[in-house]
Each structure stands twice: as structure tokens, then as C-alpha cells.
């Protein structure tokens, strides 16, 4: 096997590489040097056989040339010293090493073991193909002096310095021809040593360089310099170069050119420059201000300061950098800031201070920078908080105003957490409901009577669904056990993300208003009673006259007059009905919401007003368009409501009047009662004011009747609308639910 593939696989064929014929074809001087050299020399085939040895090598080994030729080179070395030889030969063939220089033990012909130095290199042809090995073998025991050994070591060090130097090194003669190239230069340029040997340096450095002029002068450059050159792969690279002259016996024989690839270095430096510029621009353009300071000569001297805030304060970086506190700020500010500077310089973390200058308030955060446990610098970051301070002031004033309002308002205010437990109540809460904040804190509200438990749950469900409850008129339980009439408004409290964080409630005591409304109702009843008195007197006088006449007849003779008793009983029932209905209107009594028949209520109203309608020349009609279910209501209030509506209609009719009441079912739970007349009508501009207290369209009216009508409808959770055209009559629609929420449970007084 050829040694190119396996250096220790020996081929014993006779002179396969024609080594024997090599020396005669070489120059006579080389043959003479080979033969008569004092150092043992040998030519070794690529197969690993001795092919030629000189006399010095024969003298060292003790074998004659004839005994060594065509034998394996490993035969005369100890086996353990040849273990690493294949690896070294492989590196030599791969071009990783130029020569092999090793020390081995050799066994001479007489059996003596000696140490020898072997230097092996490869001879290659013009195509860079290996031809044979040439080896120099020196008997280390025959060195004449330590100087020679040191010289060898020095040569080895020199070779190691060149071969293993990370910087590219090549040598040029004085004509600029390349004489040697180390591996690092091969890596930098991409060319091998064989590509570059005896080539002009201009071929690789380029013809011209703008900075240095003609490249012929490059080898005479004495200072560090840079050049752009072309890598073998076509890329442009930048080299940092240094020329060192080669001086032998005081004469310059050539130049070492030491090169480093600084392409990436320059890119990094440019990136750093761009980053620094970007950082500078960022610091300059930031809305706040960044600054640094050090303690120098007992003073805090600023080394950096920039940012938009600095310019808004009326300064520039040149006003700050290099100056101390007392040279920049007014004395009172400098004294205050100096305390914070000292804390940060003493190593305290997160030192913060506020300062106000020229109407601008800013917040500064100081952070010390440590090196080897010692503060070497302090960096500060400043932000403009003028607007925040203004908002804080406004918020504080608003908070104080709100707290004052809550504390002094006459309405009871309560704030609940998401679990409907009390967080706070105001002073009015205790005045209206009897409980103070200490008694209610973190407790559920105890103000709901048992019969309104369903209403409480309904309110809480609506609040949790983010719905607002406004103006709910109901009753609440006081601490002393009494019920108080209140108007309740409740709303959820949300944070900036729209999440419910609590609930607020405003409770207004409407007891006095309820009493006033009751007085107004009673007043309205008296007014109605007074107006009905004439009709009732006439109505009652007629049956009384009949009764009187029949009694006179009966005094004389009872025989054959039995049918008079039936007439008399009928007339008495008529009187009793009229008086009873009159008492319903006039008599004050406790009123309950209960299921009632609307048909009976309306028929009673028609019967009560029928006599007055006859006197006013008005025809009353009552019509039910469908079967009407019973509804939960206050029967007395509804009678008062419809008596007022019909009476108002009769007063608006001059002659030949018609008042028609039509009852229909709009939905399964909603009834409409329409009262329609052919009276004088109401001007459009007055319609919006109807229902206001003491506003009336009648000459002697009080305006309380219609207001009470609206109140009665509202109490039944219904609505009332009025449509009218002047000169054409009026249509009033009353919409009543069959069962108002919770009202049937509430006792009214």
C-alpha cells in the first residue's frame, strides 16, 4: 500500500518511485551536498522504504547503504517510538505541517540505543503532488555544544511562532516577490502558499490604493496601515497591516508583512458608532432627561445631561456638563438636591426627589453605579410630572369636594363591595335608617323587610348585570323596626377595565312627600265630592219623594198596594249605592293592593257619575272589546283616577257631549283603558305641562286632580298618555299591568 494512504504500510517492490535514478538527474551540487553532508540524510519512498542514504547516516546507524536500501524505515527505531508516526505523516501529507521534527530512539547495528533528531519534509512536483520524503537525521549525542542545541530550539521556536501565529505573516524580497506564507495568511486570503510563492505582492494587494498611492511602495510602509483586498472567493476584506524589515548582517534582505483581518472589527466598530449615535439621539429626543454625575474635588460634577425636559427647563447640555449643583440651580434647589446626591453617592439605591423650576415639576430617580464595590458614578433619570401633579391636585380637591358632599347631603349614601357587604355609609344614613357605619361595616344591609326579599334579590341581579336602578319608590326597614317610604337609586361602580368593583346606593326619605300626596288626594276627593253633591242631592231627592208619597198612600189603606213595597226597596237600594260610592271617595281608610275586577270598578264609576252626566247633557258609554283579566290594584285609587278623568271630560264639553270608555287587552299582562270625549280639546303648547301641580286649563281648577291621576297610574307601574287637538276633543290612554312588581305586597297608608 502506498504511504500516501497509510504511511506505515510498507511496499517492498524495488524502487517504485524511481528514487535511485533521481540523484543522477539532479544538479551535481545537490548530489554532492547530499552525499558529503555531515548530517545524516536519506531519500524515502512514498511507500516508506529507504531508497538512498548518505555516508553520514550510515555512520550514525552502523549499517551500510546496501544494508538499508529497500528496507522499512521503522526497522531501526524502537516500536514504541513509531506509534504516533502515522498521525504525523498524515498531517504532513495533508499540508497541516510543513516539516516533521521529532526526537526518536534508534537501535544501531551493534544494538546500541541512541537518541536522534529526525526532520522529515515532502518534495512535491509542479502539480503539488508528493514525490518522496527527504529526511535529515542527526545524532543528538554528537552535538558539539549547547549553542547548537539552542540554535535548533530557536529555529523551532521561530517556526512555531510563524506557523501558529494567528496573524497572517508573509515574507517578500526587495522586489515584492512572496517567499513564504504562514497558514494564518492562507486562511485570511483564501490562497494557499503554492498559489502565492514567487508571486508579486501587487497581485494580491491590488494595483492602486487611494490612501497609499502605488502599491509598489507598500513594502516600504513603516506605519500601521489598512488596505482593502480581494479574497479568493471574490469578497472584499479589510486588512490591518504592519511591515517589519528582514535584516541580516545589517542589510535589509526583505520584509515581513503582518496582516490581520479587520473586516468584522470595522463592521463592529461602525455598528458601535451607529449604536452610540442612536443612543445619543434617543437620550436627546426622550421626553424626560437623563444625566450622570461624579464626585470630583469634593463637588458633584455632571458628566452627562440631555433630553427634551432639559430644554424645556431653559438649559442646554453645555450648561450642565462639567458644572456642579450650585453653578446650575438656585441656591434653595441646590441645597435640597445635594442631599439626594449624597445619599446616592453613598450607595443608597433608588433615591428619588421632586423639584420644581420655572413652572415645571419633575421627578428624578438616582441609581449608583458600582465597580469593585465602590460607587464610581451615579445615573439619574428625570420625568416631567407637572401634569400628574396638576391632576393629583384636582383629584384631591375633587375628592375633598365629593367627601364634603357625601358627608353633608341629606340623602343616605351607601357603598357596597362586590359581595354586597357595606364598605361605607354617610351621616344621613344614620339619620334616615338609624344605623351608623361601625354597625354596618362588612355586613349585609339589614334594611329590607321580609316581604320585600324578592325585590332585594331582583335589585342585586340587575346591579350584577351592570344595570342602573333609578328613582325606585319603595319602603325600607329602620333600625327601630318602622317602615320608611324612600326613593332608591343604585348603580354599579366600575374600574378603568369596566370590571364591577362595588355598588353605590342613594336613598331619599320621601315620607313627607307621601304625606303631602295623600293630603292632595284627600283634597281632590273633597273637591270631587263637592262637585258631585248637587247631582247626588237631586238623585237622592227623587227616590225620597217616591218613598214619601208611597208611605202617605199606605197610611190610609194597605190593601192592594203590595207592589209599592218592591218599588220602595229598590229606591232605598239606589240611595244606599249612591251614598256608599260617595263614601268610597271621601272616607280616609287603609288601602291594600289586591286582585280586583276592572269591569266592576268602571261600572261603579259610570253609575256614580251617570246623574251628573245627565245634568250636563253628556252621554256615558262603557265598552269592553275583549275578556279582561283581573289585575292587582288599589280599587279606591282606580275609582278616584277614572272619576277624575270622566269629570274633567264632562267639564270640557259644552253641549251634546259623548264620553266613551273603551277597555282592551294589549298584551296578556297589559290593559288599556281609553277615555275619549268630544269636548273643546287642549292647545298643543299646554299638553307638556299637564300633570304639574297647580297647573290647570279650567277657570276655577287647582291642577291637583290630573297630577294625582299621574301619581296613581305611576304607583300601579303603569303609564298615561294624553292626545288632544284644540276644538276636536281629547283622548286619554291609561296602560295598567295586570300585576305590578311587588306592589301587591306593599301596604299603603
XYZ file of C-alpha atoms in Angstrom:
749
model
C 0.000 0.000 0.000
C 1.285 3.482 -0.916
C 2.309 5.573 2.040
C 0.010 8.385 0.857
C -2.899 6.249 2.110
C -1.154 4.605 5.064
C 2.338 5.783 5.881
C 3.323 2.620 7.782
C 2.043 0.114 5.237
C 5.355 -0.687 3.549
C 5.576 -1.691 -0.111
C 8.682 -3.841 -0.752
C 8.664 -3.537 -4.535
C 12.038 -2.414 -5.945
C 12.272 1.372 -6.340
C 8.587 2.031 -7.291
C 9.222 5.796 -7.326
C 12.493 5.640 -9.303
C 14.299 7.208 -6.397
C 17.588 5.567 -7.468
C 17.520 7.485 -10.692
C 16.670 10.755 -9.027
C 20.064 11.943 -7.844
C 21.926 11.486 -11.134
C 19.305 13.716 -12.818
C 19.600 16.484 -10.234
C 22.125 19.211 -10.204
C 25.651 17.974 -9.289
C 25.710 20.440 -6.392
C 22.651 18.841 -4.780
C 24.126 15.331 -5.183
C 27.352 16.485 -3.621
C 25.574 18.151 -0.721
C 23.525 15.024 -0.198
C 26.488 12.693 -0.272
C 29.005 14.623 1.732
C 26.697 16.371 4.257
C 27.788 15.887 7.850
C 24.138 15.363 8.773
C 22.615 12.036 8.008
C 20.300 12.382 5.000
C 18.009 9.938 3.276
C 15.505 9.756 0.480
C 12.405 7.768 1.432
C 9.830 6.460 -0.970
C 6.163 7.264 -0.524
C 5.860 3.605 0.404
C 8.104 4.064 3.421
C 11.370 2.397 2.216
C 14.941 3.648 2.474
C 15.921 4.477 -1.125
C 19.139 6.476 -0.729
C 21.194 7.213 2.360
C 24.404 9.194 2.627
C 27.547 8.112 4.398
C 26.760 10.220 7.475
C 23.518 8.314 8.016
C 25.358 5.010 7.569
C 27.828 6.164 10.198
C 25.028 7.022 12.602
C 23.144 3.730 12.141
C 26.145 1.399 11.713
C 24.520 -0.064 8.599
C 25.943 0.293 5.090
C 23.833 1.820 2.341
C 23.373 -1.606 0.787
C 22.046 -2.984 4.082
C 19.492 -0.179 4.490
C 18.184 0.376 0.946
C 14.766 -1.182 0.289
C 14.216 -1.926 3.972
C 11.495 -0.457 6.115
C 12.430 2.803 7.797
C 10.827 1.638 11.066
C 13.184 -1.328 11.385
C 15.924 0.689 13.056
C 13.579 2.562 15.510
C 12.078 1.163 18.681
C 8.468 0.043 18.086
C 7.047 2.216 20.889
C 8.596 5.318 19.308
C 6.781 4.778 15.998
C 3.224 4.750 17.417
C 2.494 8.405 16.603
C 4.457 8.423 13.352
C 1.432 7.623 11.074
C -0.512 10.575 12.538
C 2.397 12.972 11.969
C 2.967 11.702 8.411
C -0.759 12.139 7.727
C -0.630 15.791 8.889
C 2.435 16.325 6.698
C 0.662 14.928 3.646
C -2.485 16.985 4.368
C -0.420 20.151 4.416
C -1.194 20.829 8.072
C 2.553 20.778 8.801
C 5.486 21.742 6.588
C 8.023 19.511 8.280
C 8.136 16.896 10.978
C 10.788 17.426 13.591
C 10.884 14.673 16.172
C 13.286 13.006 18.508
C 13.354 9.177 18.384
C 15.381 6.325 19.797
C 17.379 4.403 17.193
C 18.931 0.955 17.544
C 22.369 0.821 15.874
C 23.649 -2.268 14.132
C 25.592 -3.265 17.242
C 22.442 -2.921 19.368
C 23.291 0.417 20.932
C 20.291 2.657 21.546
C 20.853 6.333 20.736
C 18.669 9.435 20.519
C 18.406 11.049 17.121
C 16.630 14.088 15.743
C 14.642 13.428 12.590
C 13.428 16.194 10.321
C 11.093 14.955 7.556
C 9.663 17.012 4.696
C 7.980 16.278 1.346
C 9.253 17.020 -2.113
C 6.343 17.806 -4.498
C 6.119 18.161 -8.258
C 4.823 21.151 -10.230
C 1.230 19.940 -9.688
C 1.766 19.903 -5.912
C 1.689 16.110 -5.904
C 4.062 14.407 -3.381
C 7.165 12.701 -4.922
C 9.162 11.463 -1.967
C 10.242 12.234 1.552
C 13.581 13.722 2.424
C 14.813 13.161 5.936
C 17.650 14.599 7.981
C 18.807 12.538 10.931
C 21.194 13.931 13.494
C 22.864 12.093 16.342
C 21.967 14.205 19.344
C 24.723 12.633 21.342
C 27.312 14.098 18.923
C 26.306 17.755 19.330
C 29.400 19.775 19.810
C 27.942 22.373 22.169
C 24.840 23.689 23.863
C 24.895 26.592 21.404
C 23.973 24.277 18.573
C 21.121 22.821 20.592
C 19.890 26.273 21.484
C 20.095 27.281 17.865
C 17.917 24.345 16.903
C 15.459 25.216 19.619
C 15.482 28.800 18.468
C 14.718 27.687 14.949
C 11.892 25.572 16.246
C 10.504 28.485 18.226
C 10.768 30.680 15.186
C 8.940 28.143 13.081
C 6.318 27.703 15.787
C 5.897 31.475 16.001
C 5.362 31.719 12.267
C 3.315 28.549 11.793
C 0.957 29.024 14.729
C 0.688 32.789 14.799
C -2.981 33.906 14.498
C -1.816 36.877 12.445
C -1.137 36.358 8.762
C 2.614 36.581 8.002
C 4.284 36.523 4.626
C 7.832 37.400 3.543
C 8.735 39.393 0.462
C 12.076 40.091 -1.084
C 13.059 43.607 -2.016
C 11.324 43.212 -5.380
C 7.987 42.456 -3.739
C 8.032 38.726 -4.560
C 6.409 36.488 -1.964
C 8.838 33.981 -0.456
C 6.816 32.395 2.338
C 3.275 32.393 3.688
C 2.076 31.077 7.038
C -1.235 29.168 7.488
C -2.977 32.177 9.012
C -2.288 34.236 5.857
C -3.641 31.384 3.760
C -6.861 31.464 5.799
C -7.130 35.262 5.577
C -6.679 35.495 1.793
C -8.061 32.098 0.799
C -4.961 31.322 -1.309
C -2.503 28.501 -0.496
C 1.209 29.031 -0.152
C 1.780 27.323 -3.502
C -0.650 29.863 -5.074
C 1.337 32.756 -3.686
C 5.008 31.723 -3.729
C 7.164 33.846 -6.076
C 4.090 35.920 -6.972
C 4.231 39.720 -6.751
C 2.564 41.169 -3.698
C 0.758 43.531 -6.107
C -1.184 40.580 -7.468
C -2.914 40.164 -4.115
C -2.820 43.714 -2.743
C -4.219 45.354 -5.905
C -2.724 47.825 -8.341
C -3.628 51.073 -6.605
C -4.696 52.185 -3.172
C -6.197 55.603 -2.740
C -4.659 56.132 0.667
C -1.117 54.953 -0.052
C -0.691 55.581 -3.797
C 1.174 52.907 -5.815
C 1.189 49.504 -4.149
C 4.853 49.191 -5.134
C 5.533 51.357 -2.125
C 3.543 49.208 0.264
C 6.530 47.071 1.289
C 8.323 50.252 2.364
C 5.417 51.408 4.555
C 6.700 51.840 8.099
C 3.496 52.776 9.945
C 0.413 50.695 10.572
C -1.927 50.964 7.633
C -5.083 49.445 6.168
C -5.851 48.060 2.739
C -8.891 46.599 1.044
C -8.026 43.393 -0.783
C -9.990 40.746 -2.633
C -10.432 37.341 -1.045
C -10.099 34.310 -3.281
C -13.898 33.916 -3.170
C -14.326 37.460 -4.546
C -15.334 39.193 -1.328
C -13.704 42.453 -0.331
C -11.932 42.303 3.011
C -10.111 44.922 5.033
C -6.643 44.211 6.411
C -4.718 45.942 9.132
C -1.041 45.726 8.121
C 2.362 46.207 9.713
C 5.691 45.886 7.831
C 8.791 44.594 9.633
C 12.114 44.618 7.702
C 14.206 41.407 7.478
C 17.778 42.474 8.377
C 20.724 40.073 8.005
C 24.230 41.277 8.897
C 22.944 44.862 8.890
C 21.426 44.567 5.402
C 17.703 44.587 4.601
C 17.031 41.450 2.616
C 13.252 41.590 2.608
C 10.103 42.437 4.559
C 7.792 40.591 6.893
C 4.216 41.748 6.231
C 1.994 41.019 9.222
C -1.727 41.173 8.491
C -4.952 40.908 10.488
C -8.433 40.649 9.000
C -10.192 43.665 10.474
C -13.305 43.428 8.273
C -15.539 42.292 11.124
C -13.766 44.627 13.519
C -14.551 47.594 11.282
C -18.142 46.418 10.898
C -18.446 46.095 14.661
C -16.871 49.499 15.121
C -19.315 51.020 12.645
C -22.197 49.233 14.354
C -20.937 50.578 17.665
C -20.725 54.074 16.214
C -24.259 53.800 14.862
C -25.467 52.408 18.202
C -23.746 55.207 20.094
C -25.252 57.775 17.757
C -28.654 56.134 18.137
C -28.240 56.136 21.924
C -27.245 59.790 21.817
C -30.255 60.623 19.643
C -32.524 58.592 21.931
C -31.261 60.389 25.022
C -31.548 63.716 23.234
C -35.088 63.130 21.972
C -36.581 61.460 25.030
C -39.381 63.389 26.682
C -37.610 63.255 30.028
C -33.978 63.889 30.906
C -31.010 61.595 31.590
C -27.942 62.752 33.485
C -24.836 61.370 35.219
C -22.511 62.834 37.819
C -19.330 62.021 39.723
C -17.728 63.405 42.824
C -14.662 65.397 41.872
C -12.662 67.644 44.176
C -15.400 67.463 46.779
C -18.158 68.524 44.359
C -20.710 66.633 42.323
C -19.810 67.322 38.699
C -22.217 66.384 35.902
C -20.715 64.292 33.100
C -23.869 63.842 31.017
C -27.194 65.621 30.684
C -29.611 65.625 27.771
C -33.284 65.209 26.882
C -36.314 67.271 25.937
C -37.004 68.136 29.577
C -33.619 69.865 29.820
C -34.543 72.242 27.002
C -37.996 72.890 28.484
C -36.236 73.935 31.694
C -34.348 76.511 29.630
C -30.959 74.779 29.608
C -28.648 73.074 27.122
C -26.201 70.207 27.800
C -23.306 72.691 27.776
C -24.908 74.499 30.746
C -24.904 71.309 32.837
C -21.921 69.138 31.813
C -18.800 69.994 33.819
C -20.727 72.068 36.368
C -21.825 71.413 39.928
C -25.238 71.863 41.529
C -24.625 75.347 42.894
C -23.471 76.535 39.477
C -26.700 75.372 37.802
C -29.666 75.712 40.143
C -30.838 78.410 42.532
C -29.348 78.034 45.999
C -32.519 76.708 47.657
C -32.853 73.998 44.959
C -29.176 73.065 45.023
C -29.261 72.550 48.820
C -32.263 70.235 48.542
C -30.918 68.237 45.573
C -27.467 67.937 47.182
C -28.935 65.793 49.982
C -30.286 63.276 47.466
C -26.993 63.280 45.525
C -25.091 62.425 48.704
C -27.416 59.514 49.501
C -26.924 58.018 46.025
C -23.138 58.576 46.115
C -23.039 56.756 49.475
C -24.537 53.698 47.743
C -28.219 54.066 48.623
C -30.409 52.512 45.937
C -33.489 54.109 44.391
C -33.058 57.624 45.714
C -35.875 59.840 44.413
C -36.647 63.523 44.697
C -39.030 66.087 43.222
C -38.074 69.564 42.097
C -39.973 72.474 40.573
C -38.268 75.030 38.342
C -39.805 77.613 36.031
C -43.268 76.145 36.499
C -42.168 72.590 35.654
C -42.232 69.847 38.272
C -40.063 66.819 37.565
C -39.255 63.581 39.389
C -35.675 62.274 39.465
C -34.597 58.704 40.252
C -30.909 58.214 41.139
C -29.075 54.891 40.905
C -25.397 54.413 41.852
C -23.027 52.528 39.530
C -20.589 50.250 41.381
C -17.158 48.993 40.372
C -15.234 46.691 42.696
C -17.715 47.521 45.441
C -17.185 51.275 45.124
C -19.518 53.882 43.617
C -17.818 55.394 40.572
C -20.776 57.225 39.069
C -24.473 57.950 39.593
C -27.016 57.948 36.794
C -30.253 59.885 37.077
C -33.488 59.632 35.114
C -35.903 62.581 35.191
C -39.544 62.701 34.054
C -41.895 65.663 33.800
C -44.717 65.178 36.319
C -46.213 68.662 36.036
C -49.441 67.366 34.522
C -49.582 64.499 37.005
C -49.190 66.910 39.927
C -51.921 69.103 38.480
C -54.202 66.093 38.121
C -53.345 64.959 41.661
C -54.289 68.400 42.957
C -57.546 68.352 41.016
C -58.233 64.804 42.152
C -57.549 65.719 45.762
C -59.820 68.768 45.514
C -62.485 66.678 43.798
C -62.139 64.019 46.474
C -62.474 66.605 49.207
C -65.482 68.132 47.451
C -67.062 64.711 46.988
C -66.413 63.747 50.603
C -67.907 67.064 51.722
C -70.944 66.498 49.516
C -71.408 62.933 50.759
C -70.984 63.999 54.386
C -73.369 66.943 54.200
C -76.056 65.714 51.821
C -79.442 64.885 53.291
C -79.671 61.724 51.182
C -78.436 58.441 52.665
C -75.461 57.143 50.661
C -74.123 53.621 50.973
C -71.211 51.910 49.150
C -71.174 48.096 48.907
C -68.407 45.724 47.855
C -68.966 43.135 45.047
C -70.399 40.740 47.666
C -72.987 43.393 48.687
C -71.368 43.997 52.065
C -71.156 47.523 53.448
C -67.948 49.477 52.804
C -69.130 52.908 53.954
C -72.234 54.950 54.749
C -72.630 58.673 55.364
C -74.096 60.550 58.323
C -77.504 60.925 56.653
C -77.780 57.128 56.543
C -77.973 57.013 60.324
C -80.493 59.879 60.402
C -82.820 58.195 57.885
C -82.402 54.493 58.705
C -80.873 54.532 62.200
C -77.662 52.516 61.561
C -74.175 54.053 61.670
C -71.090 52.917 59.730
C -69.499 50.970 62.613
C -72.611 48.810 62.976
C -72.866 48.042 59.244
C -69.205 47.741 58.178
C -68.551 44.454 56.289
C -72.138 43.357 56.959
C -75.054 42.791 54.546
C -77.699 45.528 54.596
C -80.458 44.827 57.177
C -82.906 47.368 55.699
C -85.054 45.032 53.572
C -88.302 43.841 55.228
C -89.088 40.165 54.809
C -91.935 40.765 52.357
C -89.502 42.605 50.007
C -86.884 39.822 49.892
C -87.848 39.102 46.294
C -87.351 42.780 45.420
C -83.903 42.779 47.074
C -82.786 39.778 45.016
C -84.154 41.370 41.838
C -82.204 44.603 42.573
C -78.951 42.701 43.213
C -79.356 40.692 39.999
C -79.846 43.888 37.987
C -76.774 45.523 39.551
C -74.607 42.482 38.838
C -75.817 42.701 35.235
C -74.449 46.307 35.131
C -77.940 47.812 35.072
C -78.821 51.013 36.923
C -81.895 51.388 39.162
C -83.214 54.933 39.287
C -85.978 56.506 41.398
C -87.469 53.252 42.723
C -90.176 54.191 45.265
C -90.483 51.556 47.954
C -90.221 51.092 51.719
C -87.193 50.204 53.893
C -86.869 48.937 57.449
C -85.429 51.322 60.050
C -83.296 50.144 62.965
C -86.284 50.737 65.300
C -88.431 48.370 63.180
C -90.556 51.020 61.454
C -91.059 51.225 57.703
C -89.995 54.389 55.929
C -91.010 55.434 52.416
C -87.894 56.011 50.261
C -86.811 56.700 46.694
C -83.828 54.465 45.834
C -81.187 54.923 43.134
C -78.471 52.279 42.776
C -75.635 51.931 40.278
C -72.601 49.657 39.809
C -69.087 51.108 40.336
C -66.574 50.054 37.647
C -62.798 50.366 37.283
C -60.945 51.515 34.169
C -61.216 47.995 32.673
C -65.001 48.016 33.017
C -64.979 45.480 35.882
C -67.518 45.925 38.691
C -65.684 46.701 41.950
C -68.656 47.754 44.055
C -72.105 49.324 44.169
C -73.339 52.750 45.231
C -76.806 53.471 46.553
C -78.621 56.743 47.282
C -81.706 56.549 49.485
C -84.001 59.577 49.832
C -86.665 59.797 52.548
C -89.957 60.598 50.797
C -92.203 60.182 53.835
C -93.209 63.857 53.834
C -93.814 63.768 50.098
C -96.074 60.751 50.532
C -97.982 62.562 53.246
C -98.347 65.595 51.000
C -99.572 63.430 48.156
C -102.112 61.829 50.487
C -103.322 65.251 51.566
C -103.615 66.245 47.931
C -105.601 63.108 47.215
C -107.909 63.900 50.102
C -108.249 67.478 48.898
C -109.054 66.236 45.442
C -111.638 63.871 46.917
C -113.313 66.741 48.726
C -113.327 68.742 45.501
C -114.943 65.838 43.666
C -117.393 65.303 46.485
C -118.398 68.950 46.442
C -118.991 68.932 42.707
C -120.983 65.712 42.957
C -123.066 66.976 45.827
C -125.668 68.714 43.612
C -126.134 65.668 41.438
C -126.278 63.363 44.429
C -128.832 65.591 46.172
C -131.028 65.550 43.103
C -130.533 61.809 42.676
C -131.363 61.071 46.300
C -134.362 63.529 46.361
C -136.191 61.609 43.654
C -136.377 58.247 45.439
C -137.065 60.008 48.739
C -140.068 61.783 47.139
C -141.351 58.436 45.888
C -140.884 56.877 49.308
C -142.719 59.759 50.974
C -145.683 59.505 48.579
C -145.938 55.733 48.929
C -145.855 55.974 52.708
C -148.694 58.512 52.649
C -150.769 56.178 50.489
C -150.023 53.259 52.783
C -151.139 55.198 55.822
C -154.759 55.131 54.579
C -155.052 51.700 53.046
C -152.580 48.758 52.697
C -154.836 46.589 50.668
C -153.811 46.024 47.011
C -150.652 48.088 47.351
C -148.124 45.313 47.964
C -146.092 46.194 44.801
C -145.285 49.567 46.323
C -143.015 47.776 48.785
C -140.832 46.461 45.955
C -140.547 49.957 44.471
C -139.666 51.377 47.863
C -136.961 48.716 48.464
C -135.489 49.397 45.024
C -135.347 53.116 45.713
C -133.711 52.516 49.097
C -131.058 50.267 47.455
C -130.419 53.040 44.929
C -129.869 55.549 47.739
C -127.588 53.118 49.590
C -125.452 52.520 46.474
C -125.009 56.225 45.752
C -124.087 57.015 49.342
C -121.657 54.048 49.504
C -119.845 55.125 46.370
C -119.698 58.678 47.684
C -118.123 57.389 50.926
C -115.532 55.406 48.983
C -114.236 58.678 47.594
C -114.470 60.755 50.741
C -113.657 58.296 53.520
C -109.960 58.001 54.560
C -109.020 54.390 55.130
C -106.041 52.000 54.908
C -105.666 50.832 51.344
C -104.308 47.475 50.139
C -103.272 46.284 46.716
C -105.259 43.207 45.803
C -106.725 41.446 42.808
C -109.826 43.277 41.595
C -112.213 43.172 38.675
C -111.670 46.242 36.480
C -115.119 45.790 34.962
C -116.809 46.243 38.384
C -114.641 49.298 39.133
C -115.522 51.060 35.899
C -119.235 50.207 36.124
C -119.269 51.716 39.623
C -117.698 54.908 38.286
C -120.271 55.143 35.482
C -123.144 54.557 37.911
C -121.805 57.201 40.294
C -121.366 59.820 37.568
C -124.430 58.992 35.497
C -126.700 61.500 37.268
C -124.204 64.353 36.864
C -123.746 63.352 33.224
C -127.495 63.742 32.676
C -127.409 67.178 34.281
C -124.505 68.158 31.977
C -126.205 66.763 28.874
C -123.432 64.157 28.408
C -123.847 60.530 27.396
C -121.544 57.985 29.123
C -120.614 54.774 27.264
C -118.542 51.851 28.611
C -117.308 49.185 26.170
C -115.146 46.073 26.717
C -113.514 44.864 23.490
C -112.375 41.548 24.960
C -112.387 39.491 28.107
C -110.334 41.436 30.686
C -108.402 39.537 33.390
C -108.342 40.704 36.974
C -105.478 42.978 37.974
C -103.585 43.737 41.179
C -104.535 47.266 42.184
C -105.906 49.652 44.773
C -109.621 49.728 43.963
C -110.198 53.049 45.731
C -107.334 54.740 43.831
C -108.524 53.491 40.447
C -112.058 54.737 41.134
C -110.605 58.136 42.053
C -108.488 58.059 38.854
C -111.385 57.369 36.450
C -113.822 59.665 38.278
C -111.308 62.494 37.749
C -110.839 61.633 34.069
C -114.589 61.426 33.344
C -115.373 64.550 35.401
C -112.655 66.515 33.510
C -114.106 65.288 30.213
C -117.628 66.401 31.197
C -116.337 69.855 32.170
C -114.684 70.219 28.741
C -117.999 69.558 26.901
C -120.346 72.428 26.167
C -123.403 70.515 24.853
C -124.437 67.234 23.236
C -121.457 65.529 24.810
C -120.242 61.939 24.436
C -117.696 60.277 26.687
C -116.694 56.810 25.613
C -114.557 54.473 27.765
C -113.085 51.540 25.846
C -111.193 48.685 27.604
C -108.923 46.356 25.607
C -106.128 43.850 26.236
C -102.852 44.995 24.611
C -100.809 42.018 25.859
C -101.539 39.156 28.171
C -100.256 41.296 31.053
C -101.185 44.850 29.909
C -104.644 46.503 29.838
C -105.506 49.764 28.053
C -108.396 51.967 29.257
C -109.119 54.729 26.734
C -111.289 57.729 27.695
C -112.388 59.698 24.616
C -114.556 62.840 24.573
C -115.786 65.388 22.003
C -115.056 68.400 24.176
C -113.162 71.602 23.423
C -109.720 69.967 23.429
C -106.405 71.270 24.797
C -103.958 73.552 22.937
C -100.745 71.755 21.947
C -98.461 74.145 23.863
C -100.273 73.234 27.119
C -100.080 69.458 26.755
C -96.479 69.239 28.043
C -97.400 70.943 31.335
C -100.385 68.764 32.188
C -99.871 66.924 35.444
C -97.820 69.654 37.087
C -99.147 70.813 40.483
C -101.492 73.844 40.294
C -101.398 73.937 36.516
C -104.918 73.768 35.087
C -106.853 74.707 31.943
C -110.067 75.290 33.911
C -111.104 78.670 35.238
C -111.648 77.535 38.837
C -109.413 74.440 38.835
C -106.436 73.704 41.152
C -104.401 71.461 38.870
C -104.188 68.814 41.597
C -106.660 66.335 40.095
C -104.635 65.479 36.993
C -101.433 65.421 38.993
C -102.969 62.802 41.307
C -104.095 60.824 38.262
C -100.498 60.599 37.063
C -99.372 59.606 40.581
C -101.983 56.851 40.843
C -101.001 55.415 37.446
C -97.293 55.608 38.369
C -97.944 53.833 41.678
C -99.517 50.982 39.693
C -96.406 50.812 37.433
C -98.496 51.990 34.509
C -98.335 54.871 32.066
C -100.799 57.529 30.950
C -100.728 59.440 27.654
C -102.856 62.417 26.560
C -103.609 63.287 22.942
C -105.694 66.339 22.100
C -106.467 68.786 19.292
C -107.986 72.122 20.102
C -111.690 72.109 19.232
C -111.729 68.365 18.436
C -111.674 66.631 21.803
C -109.215 64.646 23.918
C -108.098 61.001 24.101
C -106.516 59.737 27.336
C -104.950 56.226 27.373
C -104.193 54.534 30.684
C -101.991 51.413 30.465
C -102.014 49.180 33.539
C -100.068 45.925 34.062
C -102.137 43.113 35.471
C -99.642 42.594 38.322
C -97.164 45.408 39.206
C -93.881 44.034 40.636
C -94.033 43.790 44.410
C -96.893 46.282 44.810
C -99.467 43.767 45.916
C -97.291 43.156 48.983
C -96.856 46.796 49.972
C -99.324 48.333 52.404
C -100.050 51.976 51.674
C -101.389 54.409 54.255
